[in-house]
Amino acid sequence: MQLMKEFIKGIISENPVFRLMLGLCPVLATSTSVNNAIGMGLAVIFVLFCSNVIVSLIRNWVPAKIRIPIYISIIATFVTIVDLTMAGYFPELHKSLGLFIPLIVVNCIILGRAEAFAGKHSVFSSIIDALGMGTGFTIALTAIATFREILGNGTWLGIPVLRTHFEPVLLMILSPGAFFTIGLLIGFLNWLEHYRKIHHS
Amino acid sequence: MEIKMLLIISVSAIFVSNFVLHRFLGLCPYIGVSKNLDSALGMGMAVIFVMSIASAVTWIIYYYFLVTSPMNFIARWFHIDPPDLTFLRTIAFILVIATLVQFVEMVIQKLSPGLYRSLGIYLPLITTNCAVLGVSILNIDKNYNFIQSLVNGFMSGIGFTLALILMAGLREKLDLANVPKAMRGTPIAFIMAGCMALAFLGFSGLKIG
Amino acid sequence: MKEILKYALILMTVTLIASGALALVNSLTAPKIEAQKQKELQQGLSNVLCNVDYGIIEKQQLNGHVYYTGYADKDTSQLSGYAFSAYGLGYSSTIWILVGIDTAGFITGINILDQKETPGLGARCTEIKSGEKNPWWVEQFRNKNAKTISVVKDGGTIESITGATITSRAITNAISEKSKILLQQLNNQG
């Protein structure tokens, strides 16, 4: 039960994107299509999982003063592993995510979780935390990508969903579309939260 | 030719491919530190400073230590064939940037306490600002030479600061506006950023030369 | 002082382990990445030199210009065409193109290798209509003289992509300029 709570927290109450406002750069940049969004999400889950495990394993031996450079080295190692593997096995995805693969290193979610959670908790709860946060990130990313791809390109995951005479709204694929989508989505979630509170009391 | 290229890089870094509004780099400080003009200006200056130095240092690291070239220092010092260490790019760059930020902080603190007071609190935040690592990697990806990398770093910093200051100016006025409750704070900041990105899209029609 | 040494040692160990792990992963993935690149190039080359599917493609170099020669059959006496890469500055990116021409200088095929143009406008230069094999826009280049092509707005015959004249012009001019240089060099050579 406790574990379930730990997992769910990353998806809803502490969603890294919609609630904590962390890791925004890749969210906006790679949400042009659902395909990219899922690829990016999986890459982040992998890095978050591995770094949380290692950081949690060595948490008792790391001197507090130099913990940040050690965490950064660990994260950068896993990011490079993802980078190289993706270039070898999924070249298309690697090309379209481009710059944002190495930039996972500076994604605040990963260093943030290492510092705030994995450095203080057991391996097992760190794994749950990583999975929860990673899933929350992927869901947020996919949600934004869904709006952008359907409205901007008329497709979802490459499958045409809108009828052919629908003229795609180019703007949604371009940068302003990303800002509008995330702004409106956060606004909507705020409104939902507010509405729920009124009904509960 | 060189001057023209530098001009193209500058205009593109500031307006056409603005770091925040077009490339989506450095969004966390963009949304986080844009609540008032003074802190936006401080953050902007710190970013310009670190991005310029980081561009130069990472360029040297990459071309003199990581790639197999005749210039490779490892090869020259140890008299061996230059090893191809490009797979260490990400880890080398981020560690260099983290060290650099610490170093810059210490130097500023010693040399100019006044400047330190105004920039100091922003410097530690810069390590995890993806704009700095982003510009270093972009310089390599685009095959820029040393001067071009330096100019790109500096001008991208200016572009970041421009977007940040414009945003801070708008948000100061926004405090007085009547915004729907659910949209207050970050959501409306995003919507405004969208409008700004829309305006900046107009620059992409610019053609030099 | 002693503390600093201890920290330095710890950090060094960590980075050494990290580099070791990465070297291992790199040695595992490097052949795969190289193979991917080769495959992409080979596919592109046989795509643009459409009549050499079963022939041989060789890499050549002439005064610093890299190009590829394609032979119609297994023997290398029957030259069927050349392929070369060209690049042009588009609207928002550098566009890399692989071009195939026959011995008379007429285009046999074009492959756009890399571009980051505006999605929905310039990026449509690589758009493939469902059921077709090649992007529709670059199909019009086929069988045109590589040295003289230009877009309609410049008095030529290449139809621009709607709303993306700059992209279209960049690609067209890149091809004509590079082929002029290369054919000149080849003529000088013999």
PDB file of C-alpha atoms in Angstrom, chain A residues 21-26 28-30 69 72-74 76-77 79-80 83-84 99-100 102-103 105-108 111 148 171 174-176 178-184 186-188 190-191 194, chain B residues 20-28 30-31 87-91 94-95 98 127-131 133-134 137-138 141 181-184 186-188 190-195 197-199 201:
ATOM      1  CA  MET A  21       7.858  22.095 -13.148  1.00  0.00           C
ATOM      2  CA  LEU A  22      11.024  20.072 -13.633  1.00  0.00           C
ATOM      3  CA  GLY A  23      12.580  18.908 -16.894  1.00  0.00           C
ATOM      4  CA  LEU A  24      10.568  21.312 -18.999  1.00  0.00           C
ATOM      5  CA  CYS A  25      13.047  21.673 -21.853  1.00  0.00           C
ATOM      6  CA  PRO A  26      12.798  18.124 -23.227  1.00  0.00           C
ATOM      7  CA  LEU A  28       8.470  21.044 -24.925  1.00  0.00           C
ATOM      8  CA  ALA A  29      11.163  20.178 -27.450  1.00  0.00           C
ATOM      9  CA  THR A  30      10.435  16.504 -28.026  1.00  0.00           C
ATOM     10  CA  PRO A  69      29.882  15.745  -8.851  1.00  0.00           C
ATOM     11  CA  ILE A  72      26.549  13.935 -12.105  1.00  0.00           C
ATOM     12  CA  SER A  73      29.219  11.439 -13.214  1.00  0.00           C
ATOM     13  CA  ILE A  74      26.866   8.513 -12.580  1.00  0.00           C
ATOM     14  CA  ALA A  76      26.266  11.191 -17.390  1.00  0.00           C
ATOM     15  CA  THR A  77      27.491   7.596 -17.694  1.00  0.00           C
ATOM     16  CA  VAL A  79      22.980   8.976 -20.447  1.00  0.00           C
ATOM     17  CA  THR A  80      25.921   8.134 -22.702  1.00  0.00           C
ATOM     18  CA  ASP A  83      22.907   7.715 -26.403  1.00  0.00           C
ATOM     19  CA  LEU A  84      25.217   5.073 -27.875  1.00  0.00           C
ATOM     20  CA  LEU A  99      20.531  17.176 -28.924  1.00  0.00           C
ATOM     21  CA  PHE A 100      18.039  16.248 -26.226  1.00  0.00           C
ATOM     22  CA  PRO A 102      22.843  14.170 -24.088  1.00  0.00           C
ATOM     23  CA  LEU A 103      20.807  16.898 -22.412  1.00  0.00           C
ATOM     24  CA  VAL A 105      22.188  14.830 -18.001  1.00  0.00           C
ATOM     25  CA  VAL A 106      20.976  18.261 -16.989  1.00  0.00           C
ATOM     26  CA  ASN A 107      17.341  17.234 -16.729  1.00  0.00           C
ATOM     27  CA  CYS A 108      16.539  18.531 -13.263  1.00  0.00           C
ATOM     28  CA  LEU A 111      19.621  15.039 -10.322  1.00  0.00           C
ATOM     29  CA  ARG A 148       0.326  18.656 -30.706  1.00  0.00           C
ATOM     30  CA  LEU A 171       1.425  26.282 -35.276  1.00  0.00           C
ATOM     31  CA  LEU A 174       6.096  24.842 -34.091  1.00  0.00           C
ATOM     32  CA  SER A 175       7.411  26.258 -30.822  1.00  0.00           C
ATOM     33  CA  PRO A 176       4.442  28.485 -29.873  1.00  0.00           C
ATOM     34  CA  ALA A 178       4.271  23.775 -27.266  1.00  0.00           C
ATOM     35  CA  PHE A 179       3.988  26.751 -24.933  1.00  0.00           C
ATOM     36  CA  PHE A 180       0.236  27.140 -25.493  1.00  0.00           C
ATOM     37  CA  THR A 181      -0.443  23.446 -24.938  1.00  0.00           C
ATOM     38  CA  ILE A 182       1.473  23.139 -21.676  1.00  0.00           C
ATOM     39  CA  GLY A 183       0.074  26.447 -20.373  1.00  0.00           C
ATOM     40  CA  LEU A 184      -3.507  25.444 -21.051  1.00  0.00           C
ATOM     41  CA  ILE A 186      -1.544  23.176 -16.393  1.00  0.00           C
ATOM     42  CA  GLY A 187      -4.365  25.706 -16.191  1.00  0.00           C
ATOM     43  CA  PHE A 188      -6.906  22.946 -16.746  1.00  0.00           C
ATOM     44  CA  ASN A 190      -5.365  23.681 -11.611  1.00  0.00           C
ATOM     45  CA  TRP A 191      -9.041  24.211 -12.349  1.00  0.00           C
ATOM     46  CA  HIS A 194      -9.886  23.585  -7.409  1.00  0.00           C
TER      47      HIS A 194
ATOM     48  CA  VAL B  20      14.545  29.743 -25.115  1.00  0.00           C
ATOM     49  CA  LEU B  21      11.788  30.380 -27.623  1.00  0.00           C
ATOM     50  CA  HIS B  22      12.943  28.239 -30.516  1.00  0.00           C
ATOM     51  CA  ARG B  23      15.299  25.612 -29.120  1.00  0.00           C
ATOM     52  CA  PHE B  24      13.570  25.210 -25.743  1.00  0.00           C
ATOM     53  CA  LEU B  25      16.813  25.360 -23.776  1.00  0.00           C
ATOM     54  CA  GLY B  26      17.064  26.962 -20.351  1.00  0.00           C
ATOM     55  CA  LEU B  27      13.324  26.916 -19.665  1.00  0.00           C
ATOM     56  CA  CYS B  28      13.572  26.282 -15.933  1.00  0.00           C
ATOM     57  CA  TYR B  30      13.096  31.256 -17.836  1.00  0.00           C
ATOM     58  CA  ILE B  31       9.926  30.391 -15.955  1.00  0.00           C
ATOM     59  CA  PHE B  87      32.085   8.798 -26.435  1.00  0.00           C
ATOM     60  CA  LEU B  88      33.225  10.631 -23.284  1.00  0.00           C
ATOM     61  CA  ARG B  89      31.837  13.920 -24.627  1.00  0.00           C
ATOM     62  CA  THR B  90      28.763  14.188 -22.414  1.00  0.00           C
ATOM     63  CA  ILE B  91      30.466  13.247 -19.159  1.00  0.00           C
ATOM     64  CA  ILE B  94      29.183  18.327 -17.824  1.00  0.00           C
ATOM     65  CA  LEU B  95      32.053  17.857 -15.373  1.00  0.00           C
ATOM     66  CA  ALA B  98      30.283  22.080 -13.182  1.00  0.00           C
ATOM     67  CA  THR B 127      25.227  24.025 -13.708  1.00  0.00           C
ATOM     68  CA  THR B 128      21.891  22.373 -14.319  1.00  0.00           C
ATOM     69  CA  ASN B 129      20.846  24.981 -16.874  1.00  0.00           C
ATOM     70  CA  CYS B 130      20.645  22.958 -20.048  1.00  0.00           C
ATOM     71  CA  ALA B 131      21.456  26.034 -22.138  1.00  0.00           C
ATOM     72  CA  LEU B 133      25.610  22.153 -21.998  1.00  0.00           C
ATOM     73  CA  GLY B 134      23.341  22.685 -24.992  1.00  0.00           C
ATOM     74  CA  ILE B 137      27.217  20.366 -27.800  1.00  0.00           C
ATOM     75  CA  LEU B 138      25.694  22.508 -30.565  1.00  0.00           C
ATOM     76  CA  ASP B 141      27.535  19.336 -33.834  1.00  0.00           C
ATOM     77  CA  LYS B 181      -7.702  31.986 -11.019  1.00  0.00           C
ATOM     78  CA  ALA B 182      -6.646  28.658 -12.534  1.00  0.00           C
ATOM     79  CA  MET B 183      -4.333  30.336 -15.014  1.00  0.00           C
ATOM     80  CA  ARG B 184      -2.447  32.508 -12.524  1.00  0.00           C
ATOM     81  CA  THR B 186       2.985  29.521 -14.421  1.00  0.00           C
ATOM     82  CA  PRO B 187       0.163  28.723 -16.876  1.00  0.00           C
ATOM     83  CA  ILE B 188      -0.248  32.326 -17.996  1.00  0.00           C
ATOM     84  CA  PHE B 190       3.583  29.780 -20.626  1.00  0.00           C
ATOM     85  CA  ILE B 191       0.819  31.334 -22.721  1.00  0.00           C
ATOM     86  CA  MET B 192       2.799  34.574 -22.887  1.00  0.00           C
ATOM     87  CA  ALA B 193       5.940  32.673 -23.803  1.00  0.00           C
ATOM     88  CA  GLY B 194       3.894  31.136 -26.628  1.00  0.00           C
ATOM     89  CA  CYS B 195       2.895  34.598 -27.874  1.00  0.00           C
ATOM     90  CA  ALA B 197       7.652  32.578 -29.593  1.00  0.00           C
ATOM     91  CA  LEU B 198       5.021  33.429 -32.200  1.00  0.00           C
ATOM     92  CA  ALA B 199       6.480  36.908 -32.570  1.00  0.00           C
ATOM     93  CA  LEU B 201       8.919  33.127 -35.546  1.00  0.00           C
TER      94      LEU B 201
END
